[in-house]
Coordinates of C-alpha atoms and ligand atoms in Angstrom, one line a residue:
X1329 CA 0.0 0.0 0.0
X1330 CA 1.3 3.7 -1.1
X1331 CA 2.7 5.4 1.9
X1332 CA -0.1 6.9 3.9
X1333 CA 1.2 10.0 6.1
X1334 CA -2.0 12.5 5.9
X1335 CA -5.9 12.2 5.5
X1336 CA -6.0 12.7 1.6
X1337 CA -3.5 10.1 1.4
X1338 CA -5.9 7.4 3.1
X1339 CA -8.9 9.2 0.9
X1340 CA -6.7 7.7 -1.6
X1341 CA -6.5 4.2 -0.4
X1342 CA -9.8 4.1 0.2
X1343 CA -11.1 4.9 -3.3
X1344 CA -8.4 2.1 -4.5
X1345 CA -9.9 -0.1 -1.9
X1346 CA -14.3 0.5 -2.8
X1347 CA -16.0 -0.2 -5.1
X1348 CA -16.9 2.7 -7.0
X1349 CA -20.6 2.9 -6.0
X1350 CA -19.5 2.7 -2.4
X1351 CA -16.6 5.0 -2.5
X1352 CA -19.0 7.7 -4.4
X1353 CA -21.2 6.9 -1.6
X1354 CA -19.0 8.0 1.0
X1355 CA -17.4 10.8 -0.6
X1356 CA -19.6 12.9 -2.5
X1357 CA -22.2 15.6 -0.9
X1358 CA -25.5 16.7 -2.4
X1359 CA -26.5 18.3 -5.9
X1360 CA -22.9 20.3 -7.0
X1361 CA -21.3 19.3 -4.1
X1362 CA -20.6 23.1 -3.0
X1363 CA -21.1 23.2 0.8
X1364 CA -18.9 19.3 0.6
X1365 CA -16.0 21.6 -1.1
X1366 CA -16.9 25.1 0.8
X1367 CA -16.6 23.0 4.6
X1368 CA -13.1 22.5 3.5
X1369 CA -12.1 25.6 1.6
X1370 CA -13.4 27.7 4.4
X1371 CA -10.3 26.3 6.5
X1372 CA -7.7 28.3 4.4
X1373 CA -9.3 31.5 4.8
X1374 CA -8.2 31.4 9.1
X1375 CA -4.7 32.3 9.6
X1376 CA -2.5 31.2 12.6
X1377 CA -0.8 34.2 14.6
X1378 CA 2.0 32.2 16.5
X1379 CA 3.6 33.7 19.6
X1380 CA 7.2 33.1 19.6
X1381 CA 9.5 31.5 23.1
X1382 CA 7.0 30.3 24.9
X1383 CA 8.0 27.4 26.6
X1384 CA 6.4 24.9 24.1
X1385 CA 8.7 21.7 25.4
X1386 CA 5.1 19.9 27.1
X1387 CA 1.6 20.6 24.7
X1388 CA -1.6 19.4 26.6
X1389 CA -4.3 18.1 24.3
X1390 CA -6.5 16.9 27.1
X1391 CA -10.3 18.2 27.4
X1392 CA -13.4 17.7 28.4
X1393 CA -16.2 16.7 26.2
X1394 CA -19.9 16.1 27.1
X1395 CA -18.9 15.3 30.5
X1396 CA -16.1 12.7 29.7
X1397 CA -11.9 13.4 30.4
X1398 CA -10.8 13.2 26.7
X1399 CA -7.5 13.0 24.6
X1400 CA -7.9 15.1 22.7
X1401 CA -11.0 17.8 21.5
X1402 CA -11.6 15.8 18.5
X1403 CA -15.2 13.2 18.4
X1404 CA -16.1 10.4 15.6
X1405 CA -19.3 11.5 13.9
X1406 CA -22.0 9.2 13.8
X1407 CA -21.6 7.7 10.0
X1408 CA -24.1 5.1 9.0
X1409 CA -23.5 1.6 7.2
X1410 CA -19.4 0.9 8.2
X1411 CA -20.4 -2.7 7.0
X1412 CA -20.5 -0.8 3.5
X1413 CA -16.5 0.0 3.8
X1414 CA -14.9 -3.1 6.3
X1415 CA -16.2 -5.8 7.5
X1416 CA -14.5 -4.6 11.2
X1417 CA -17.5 -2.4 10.6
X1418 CA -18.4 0.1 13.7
X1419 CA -16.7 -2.2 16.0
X1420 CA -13.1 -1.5 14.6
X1421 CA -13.8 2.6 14.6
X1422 CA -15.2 2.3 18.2
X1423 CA -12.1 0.3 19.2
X1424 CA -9.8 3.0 17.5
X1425 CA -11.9 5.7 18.9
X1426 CA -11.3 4.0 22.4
X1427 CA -7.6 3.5 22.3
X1428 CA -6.9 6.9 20.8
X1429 CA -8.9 8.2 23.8
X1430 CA -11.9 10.2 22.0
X1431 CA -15.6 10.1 22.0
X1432 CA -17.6 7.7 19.2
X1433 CA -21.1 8.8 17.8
X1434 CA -23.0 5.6 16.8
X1435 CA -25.5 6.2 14.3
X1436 CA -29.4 5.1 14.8
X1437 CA -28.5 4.0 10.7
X1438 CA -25.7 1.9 11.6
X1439 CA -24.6 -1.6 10.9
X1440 CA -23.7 -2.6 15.3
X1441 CA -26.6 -2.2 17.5
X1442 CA -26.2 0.1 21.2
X1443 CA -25.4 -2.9 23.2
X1444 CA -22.8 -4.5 20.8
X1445 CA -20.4 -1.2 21.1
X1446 CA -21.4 -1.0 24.9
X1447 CA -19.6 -4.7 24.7
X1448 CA -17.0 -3.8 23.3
X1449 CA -16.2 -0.4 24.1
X1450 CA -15.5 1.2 27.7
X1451 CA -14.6 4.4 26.1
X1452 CA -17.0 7.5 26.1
X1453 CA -19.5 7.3 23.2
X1454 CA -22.6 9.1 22.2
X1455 CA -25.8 7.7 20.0
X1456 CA -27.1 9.7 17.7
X1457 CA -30.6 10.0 17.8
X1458 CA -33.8 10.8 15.4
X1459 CA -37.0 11.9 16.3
X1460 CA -38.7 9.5 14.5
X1461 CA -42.7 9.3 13.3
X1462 CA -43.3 6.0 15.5
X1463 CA -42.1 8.0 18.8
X1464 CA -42.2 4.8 21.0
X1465 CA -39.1 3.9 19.0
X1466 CA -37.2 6.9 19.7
X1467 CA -37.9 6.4 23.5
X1468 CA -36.6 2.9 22.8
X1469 CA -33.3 4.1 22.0
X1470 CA -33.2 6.6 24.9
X1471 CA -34.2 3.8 27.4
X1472 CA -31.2 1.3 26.0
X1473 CA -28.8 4.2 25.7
X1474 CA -29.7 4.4 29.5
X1475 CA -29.0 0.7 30.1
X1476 CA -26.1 0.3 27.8
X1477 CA -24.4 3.3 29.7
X1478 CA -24.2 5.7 26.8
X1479 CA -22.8 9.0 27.8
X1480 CA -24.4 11.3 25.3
X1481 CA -27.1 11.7 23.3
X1482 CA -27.1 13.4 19.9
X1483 CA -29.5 14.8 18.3
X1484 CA -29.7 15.1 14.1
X1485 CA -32.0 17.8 12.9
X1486 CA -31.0 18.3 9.4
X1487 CA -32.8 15.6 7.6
X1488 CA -36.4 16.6 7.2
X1489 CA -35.8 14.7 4.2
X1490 CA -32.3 13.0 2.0
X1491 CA -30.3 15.0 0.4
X1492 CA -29.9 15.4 -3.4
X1493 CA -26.7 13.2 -3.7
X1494 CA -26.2 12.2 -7.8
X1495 CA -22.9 10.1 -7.5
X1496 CA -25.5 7.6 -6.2
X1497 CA -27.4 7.8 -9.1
X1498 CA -24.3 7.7 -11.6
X1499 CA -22.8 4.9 -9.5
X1500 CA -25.6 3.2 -9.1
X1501 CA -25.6 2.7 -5.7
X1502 CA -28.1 -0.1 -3.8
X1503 CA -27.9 -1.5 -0.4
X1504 CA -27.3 -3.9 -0.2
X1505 CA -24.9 -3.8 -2.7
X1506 CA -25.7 -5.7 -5.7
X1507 CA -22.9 -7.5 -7.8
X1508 CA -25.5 -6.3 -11.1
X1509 CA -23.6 -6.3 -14.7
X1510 CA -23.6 -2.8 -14.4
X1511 CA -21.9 -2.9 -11.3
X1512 CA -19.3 -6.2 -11.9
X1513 CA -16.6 -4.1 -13.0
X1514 CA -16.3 -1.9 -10.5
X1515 CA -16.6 -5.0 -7.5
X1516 CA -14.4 -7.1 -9.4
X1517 CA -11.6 -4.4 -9.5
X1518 CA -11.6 -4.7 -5.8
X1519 CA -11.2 -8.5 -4.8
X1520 CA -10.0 -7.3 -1.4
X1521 CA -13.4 -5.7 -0.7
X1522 CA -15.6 -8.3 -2.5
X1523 CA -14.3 -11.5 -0.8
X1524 CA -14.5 -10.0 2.7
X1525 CA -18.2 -8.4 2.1
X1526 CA -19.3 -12.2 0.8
X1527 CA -17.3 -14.1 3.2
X1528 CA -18.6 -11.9 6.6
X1529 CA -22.2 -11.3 8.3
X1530 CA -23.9 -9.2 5.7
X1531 CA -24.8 -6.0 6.2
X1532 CA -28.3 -5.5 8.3
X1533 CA -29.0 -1.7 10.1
X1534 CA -28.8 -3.5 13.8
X1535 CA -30.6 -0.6 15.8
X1536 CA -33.9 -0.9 13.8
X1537 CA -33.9 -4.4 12.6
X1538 CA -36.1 -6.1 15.0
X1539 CA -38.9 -3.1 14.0
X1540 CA -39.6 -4.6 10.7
X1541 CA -39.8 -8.0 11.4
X1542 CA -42.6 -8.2 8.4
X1543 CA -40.4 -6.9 5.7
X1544 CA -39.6 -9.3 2.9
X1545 CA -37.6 -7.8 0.7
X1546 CA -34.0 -7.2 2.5
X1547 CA -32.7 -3.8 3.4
X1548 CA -34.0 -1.8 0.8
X1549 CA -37.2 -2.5 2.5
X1550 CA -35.6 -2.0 5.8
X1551 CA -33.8 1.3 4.2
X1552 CA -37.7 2.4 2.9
X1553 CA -39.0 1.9 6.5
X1554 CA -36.2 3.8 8.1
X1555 CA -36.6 6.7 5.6
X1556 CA -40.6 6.9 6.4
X1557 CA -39.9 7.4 10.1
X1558 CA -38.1 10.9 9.0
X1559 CA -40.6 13.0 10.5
X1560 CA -40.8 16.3 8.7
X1561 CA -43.5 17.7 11.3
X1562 CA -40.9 17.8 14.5
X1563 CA -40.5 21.5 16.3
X1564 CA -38.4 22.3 19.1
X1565 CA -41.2 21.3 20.8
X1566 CA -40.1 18.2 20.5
X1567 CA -36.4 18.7 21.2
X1568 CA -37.9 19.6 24.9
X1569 CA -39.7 16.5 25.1
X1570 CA -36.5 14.4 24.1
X1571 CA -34.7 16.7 26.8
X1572 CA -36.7 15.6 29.2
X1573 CA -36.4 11.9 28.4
X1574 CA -32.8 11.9 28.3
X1575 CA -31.6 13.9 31.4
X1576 CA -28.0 14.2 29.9
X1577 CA -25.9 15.5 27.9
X1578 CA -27.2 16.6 24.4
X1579 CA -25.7 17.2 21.4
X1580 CA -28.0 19.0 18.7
X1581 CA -26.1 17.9 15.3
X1582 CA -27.1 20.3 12.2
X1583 CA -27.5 23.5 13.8
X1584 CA -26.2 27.3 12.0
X1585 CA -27.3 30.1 12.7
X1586 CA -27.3 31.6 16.0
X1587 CA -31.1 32.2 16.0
X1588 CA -31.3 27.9 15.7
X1589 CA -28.3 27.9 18.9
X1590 CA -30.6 30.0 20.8
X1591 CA -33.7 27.9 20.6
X1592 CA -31.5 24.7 20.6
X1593 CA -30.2 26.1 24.2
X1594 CA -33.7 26.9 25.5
X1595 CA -34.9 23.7 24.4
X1596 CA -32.6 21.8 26.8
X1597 CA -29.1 21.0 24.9
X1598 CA -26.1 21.2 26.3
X1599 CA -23.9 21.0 23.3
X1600 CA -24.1 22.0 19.5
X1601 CA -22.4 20.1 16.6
X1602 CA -22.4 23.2 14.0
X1603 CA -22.8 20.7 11.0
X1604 CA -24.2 20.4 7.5
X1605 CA -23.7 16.8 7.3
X1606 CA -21.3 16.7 5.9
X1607 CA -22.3 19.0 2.6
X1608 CA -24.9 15.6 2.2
X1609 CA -27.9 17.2 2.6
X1610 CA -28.9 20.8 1.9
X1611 CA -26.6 22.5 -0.4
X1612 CA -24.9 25.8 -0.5
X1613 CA -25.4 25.6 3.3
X1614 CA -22.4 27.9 5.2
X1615 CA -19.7 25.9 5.8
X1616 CA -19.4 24.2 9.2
X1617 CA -16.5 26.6 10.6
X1618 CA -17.9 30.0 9.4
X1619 CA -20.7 29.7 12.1
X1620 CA -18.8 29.9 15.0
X1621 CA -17.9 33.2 16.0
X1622 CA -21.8 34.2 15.7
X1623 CA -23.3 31.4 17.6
X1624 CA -20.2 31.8 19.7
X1625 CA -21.1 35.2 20.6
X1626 CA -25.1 34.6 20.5
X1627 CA -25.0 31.4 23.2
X1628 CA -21.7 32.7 25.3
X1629 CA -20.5 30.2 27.6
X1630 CA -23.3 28.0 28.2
X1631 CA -23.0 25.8 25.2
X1632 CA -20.0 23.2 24.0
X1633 CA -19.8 24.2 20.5
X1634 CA -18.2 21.5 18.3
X1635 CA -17.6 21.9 14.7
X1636 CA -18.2 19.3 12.3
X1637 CA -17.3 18.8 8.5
X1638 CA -14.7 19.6 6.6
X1639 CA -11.7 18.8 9.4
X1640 CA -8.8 17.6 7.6
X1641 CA -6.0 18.7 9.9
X1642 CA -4.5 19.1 12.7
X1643 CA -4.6 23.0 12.2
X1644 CA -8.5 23.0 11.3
X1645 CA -8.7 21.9 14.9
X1646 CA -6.6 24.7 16.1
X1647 CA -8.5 27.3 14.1
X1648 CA -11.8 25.9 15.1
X1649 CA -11.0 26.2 18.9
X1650 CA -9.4 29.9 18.4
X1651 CA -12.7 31.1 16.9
X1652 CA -14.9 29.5 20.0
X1653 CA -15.2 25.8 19.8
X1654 CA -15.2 23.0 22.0
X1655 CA -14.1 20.6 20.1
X1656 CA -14.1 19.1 16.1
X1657 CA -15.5 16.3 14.8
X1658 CA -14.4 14.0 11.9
X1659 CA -16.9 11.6 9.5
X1660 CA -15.1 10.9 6.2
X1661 CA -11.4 10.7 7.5
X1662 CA -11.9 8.1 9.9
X1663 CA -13.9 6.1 7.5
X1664 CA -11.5 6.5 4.6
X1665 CA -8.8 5.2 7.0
X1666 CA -11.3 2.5 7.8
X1667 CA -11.8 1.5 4.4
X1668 CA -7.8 1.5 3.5
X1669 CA -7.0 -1.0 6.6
X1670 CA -9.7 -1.4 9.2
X1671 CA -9.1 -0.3 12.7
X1672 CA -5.3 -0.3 12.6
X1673 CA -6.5 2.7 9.8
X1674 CA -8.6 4.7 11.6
X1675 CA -5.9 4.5 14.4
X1676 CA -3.2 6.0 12.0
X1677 CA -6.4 8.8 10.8
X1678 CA -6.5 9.7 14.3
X1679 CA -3.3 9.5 15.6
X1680 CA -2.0 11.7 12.5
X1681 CA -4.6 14.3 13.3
X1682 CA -3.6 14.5 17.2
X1683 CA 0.0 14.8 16.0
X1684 CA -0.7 17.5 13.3
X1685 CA -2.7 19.4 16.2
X1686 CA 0.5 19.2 18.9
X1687 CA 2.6 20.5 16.2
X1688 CA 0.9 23.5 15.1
X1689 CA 0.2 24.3 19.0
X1690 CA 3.7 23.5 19.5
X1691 CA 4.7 26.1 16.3
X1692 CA 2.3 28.4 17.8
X1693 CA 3.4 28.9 20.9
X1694 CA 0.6 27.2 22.4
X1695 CA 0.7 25.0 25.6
X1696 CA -2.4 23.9 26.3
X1697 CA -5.8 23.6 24.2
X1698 CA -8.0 25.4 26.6
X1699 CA -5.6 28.6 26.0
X1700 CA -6.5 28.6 22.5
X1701 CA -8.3 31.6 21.2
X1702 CA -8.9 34.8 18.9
X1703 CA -5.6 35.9 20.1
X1704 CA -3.8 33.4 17.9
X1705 CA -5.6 34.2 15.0
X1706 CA -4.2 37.1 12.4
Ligands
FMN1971 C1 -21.0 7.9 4.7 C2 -21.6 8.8 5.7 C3 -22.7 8.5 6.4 C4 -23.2 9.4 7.4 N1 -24.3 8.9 8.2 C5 -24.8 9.8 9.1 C6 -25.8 9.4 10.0 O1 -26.3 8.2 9.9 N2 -26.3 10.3 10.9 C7 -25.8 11.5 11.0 O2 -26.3 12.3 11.8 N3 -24.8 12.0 10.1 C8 -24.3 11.1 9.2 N4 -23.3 11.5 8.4 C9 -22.7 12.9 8.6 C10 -21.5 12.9 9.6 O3 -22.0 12.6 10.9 C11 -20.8 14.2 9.7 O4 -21.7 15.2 9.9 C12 -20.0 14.5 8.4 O5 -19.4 13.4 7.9 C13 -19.0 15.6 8.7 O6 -18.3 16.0 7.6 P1 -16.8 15.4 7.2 O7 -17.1 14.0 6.5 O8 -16.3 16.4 6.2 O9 -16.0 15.2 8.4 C14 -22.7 10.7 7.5 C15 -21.6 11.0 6.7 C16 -21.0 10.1 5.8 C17 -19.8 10.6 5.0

């Protein structure tokens, strides 16, 4: 395998390593893919103001997420379907997650049910959560989160409906995946991929399987059901509600614009992820980092703020935190590394990240994370 030393390099890999259909799948955002490229773009436009001899010889990463002591200010967005990329699935990024020291976001779409990661995983971890039409099965996920000691709760509220994503449709994308004539090409380009996905358990969303009991025809029936449940009449009425079913800490993933903070705050949540997916669902939405400083200065100190999409470097983290976050979080660079080599990938992803962040800190005369702030910016 080519050397692998920075997150495009395992973006890389992993497009060697997919299938085309499920590569596409994984890297492309909706309609021209604007807020996908803008969420990284926007990056370059922060500049680093170092401060020169100042003692730089230790560099603290450690913080305090949602509650939980943690490596470093950097989380695992919930992503659904690992099956689609390794057969390790969401075990093998929990695992990483858990020896790197970082939180994990287990998605309600994923391929590893609640208890399976509470099995394997001691480390801090968060589900995220949708309020769903059939309400008694979003109160089912609270009350095993509960019981499978979940720390945090987070909450998506950016999916009214799926985004407009066309490298699906040019791809021709199905899940499962289907070894079609159109698609033979592309699988049999990667054996690597194709033998494992035949040879393991096959792909089936864990959290909401035992729901649809009555469905015949696989998980496109099971991907139908969990697409009807998107419930496009929810309010922060309901946020409340979900509040007050959870008690603890919660993340509200898709929020920005400080108008959405505010009533976000009111509603109960103790933490924003300032996300637009990703740039997978509405497009030409700001990119994740922009919003910041506003809802930084609309909420004050009351609310973590983490940003999420686009991070691709050890210096977007830096920037991030200078302009008023918490914390970053990560979706496509963990899963490219976990589609290159499994866990032992998404452990080089993250540990290259935490050692991209030390160095700039250490560059920019910058001790400790919680000291980072607007006065290192130009
Ligand atoms: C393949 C894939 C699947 C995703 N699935 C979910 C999901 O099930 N729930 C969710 O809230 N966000 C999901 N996301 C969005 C991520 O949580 C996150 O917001 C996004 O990946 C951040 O952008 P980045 O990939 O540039 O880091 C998904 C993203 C990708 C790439």
């Amino acid at each position: 395998m080519a050397k692998l030393y920075n997150v495009n390099t395992f973006k890389r890999a992993a497009k060697k390593r997919l299938p085309a259909p499920i590569y596409h799948y994984m890297a492309g955002g909706a309609d021209d893919e604007i807020a996908l490229r803008e969420n990284i773009s926007a990056f370059d436009h922060y500049h680093l103001m170092p401060k020169q001899l100042r003692d730089v010889s230790v560099i603290n990463t450690k913080s305090k997420i949602l509650g939980k002591e943690v490596a470093a200010p950097l989380i695992l967005s919930p992503t659904g379907m690992s099956r689609l990329f390794h057969h390790d699935k969401e075990f093998a990024v929990a695992k990483a997650a858990e020896k790197a020291g970082l939180y994990y976001g287990l998605s309600t779409m994923a391929s590893t049910s609640i208890e399976q990661i509470s099995d394997v995983s001691a480390g801090p971890k968060m589900f995220q959560i949708y309020i769903l039409r059939d309400r008694g099965l979003t109160t089912e996920f609270v009350e095993r989160c509960k019981a499978s000691k979940f720390d945090a709760l987070c909450l998506t509220v950016d999916t009214a409906m799926a985004g407009n994503r066309e490298r699906d449709i040019v791809h021709g994308l199905t899940i499962p995946p289907k070894f079609g004539l159109k698609s033979l090409l592309s699988f049999a380009s990667c054996p690597y991929w194709s033998l494992n996905f035949l040879l393991n358990p096959r792909l089936r969303l864990e959290n909401v399987i035992h729901r649809v009991d009555a469905i015949k025809d696989g998980n496109m029936g099971l991907m139908k059901y969990v697409n009807d449940q998107f419930d496009r009449s929810v309010t922060w009425d309901d946020v409340a509600w979900l509040a007050s079913q959870w008690e603890g800490p919660l993340v509200i993933k898709g929020v920005q614009s400080k108008e959405d903070a505010l009533l976000a705050k009111k509603a109960g949540a103790t933490a924003l992820m300032i996300s637009n997916h990703g740039g997978r669902q509405l497009e030409s939405a700001p990119a994740a980092v922009d919003c910041v400083r506003p809802i930084r200065d609309a909420v004050g100190s009351d609310l973590e703020l983490i940003v999420d999409g686009g991070v691709r470097r050890g210096n977007h983290v830096a920037k991030a935190l200078a302009l008023g976050a918490d914390a970053c979080s990560i979706g496509r660079p963990y899963l490219y590394g976990l589609a290159a080599n499994g866990q032992s990938g998404v452990e080089q992803v993250l540990n290259i990240l935490i050692s991209e962040l030390k160095r700039t800190m250490t560059l920019m005369g910058c001790r400790d994370v919680s000291d980072l702030d607007e006065t290192f910016l130009s």
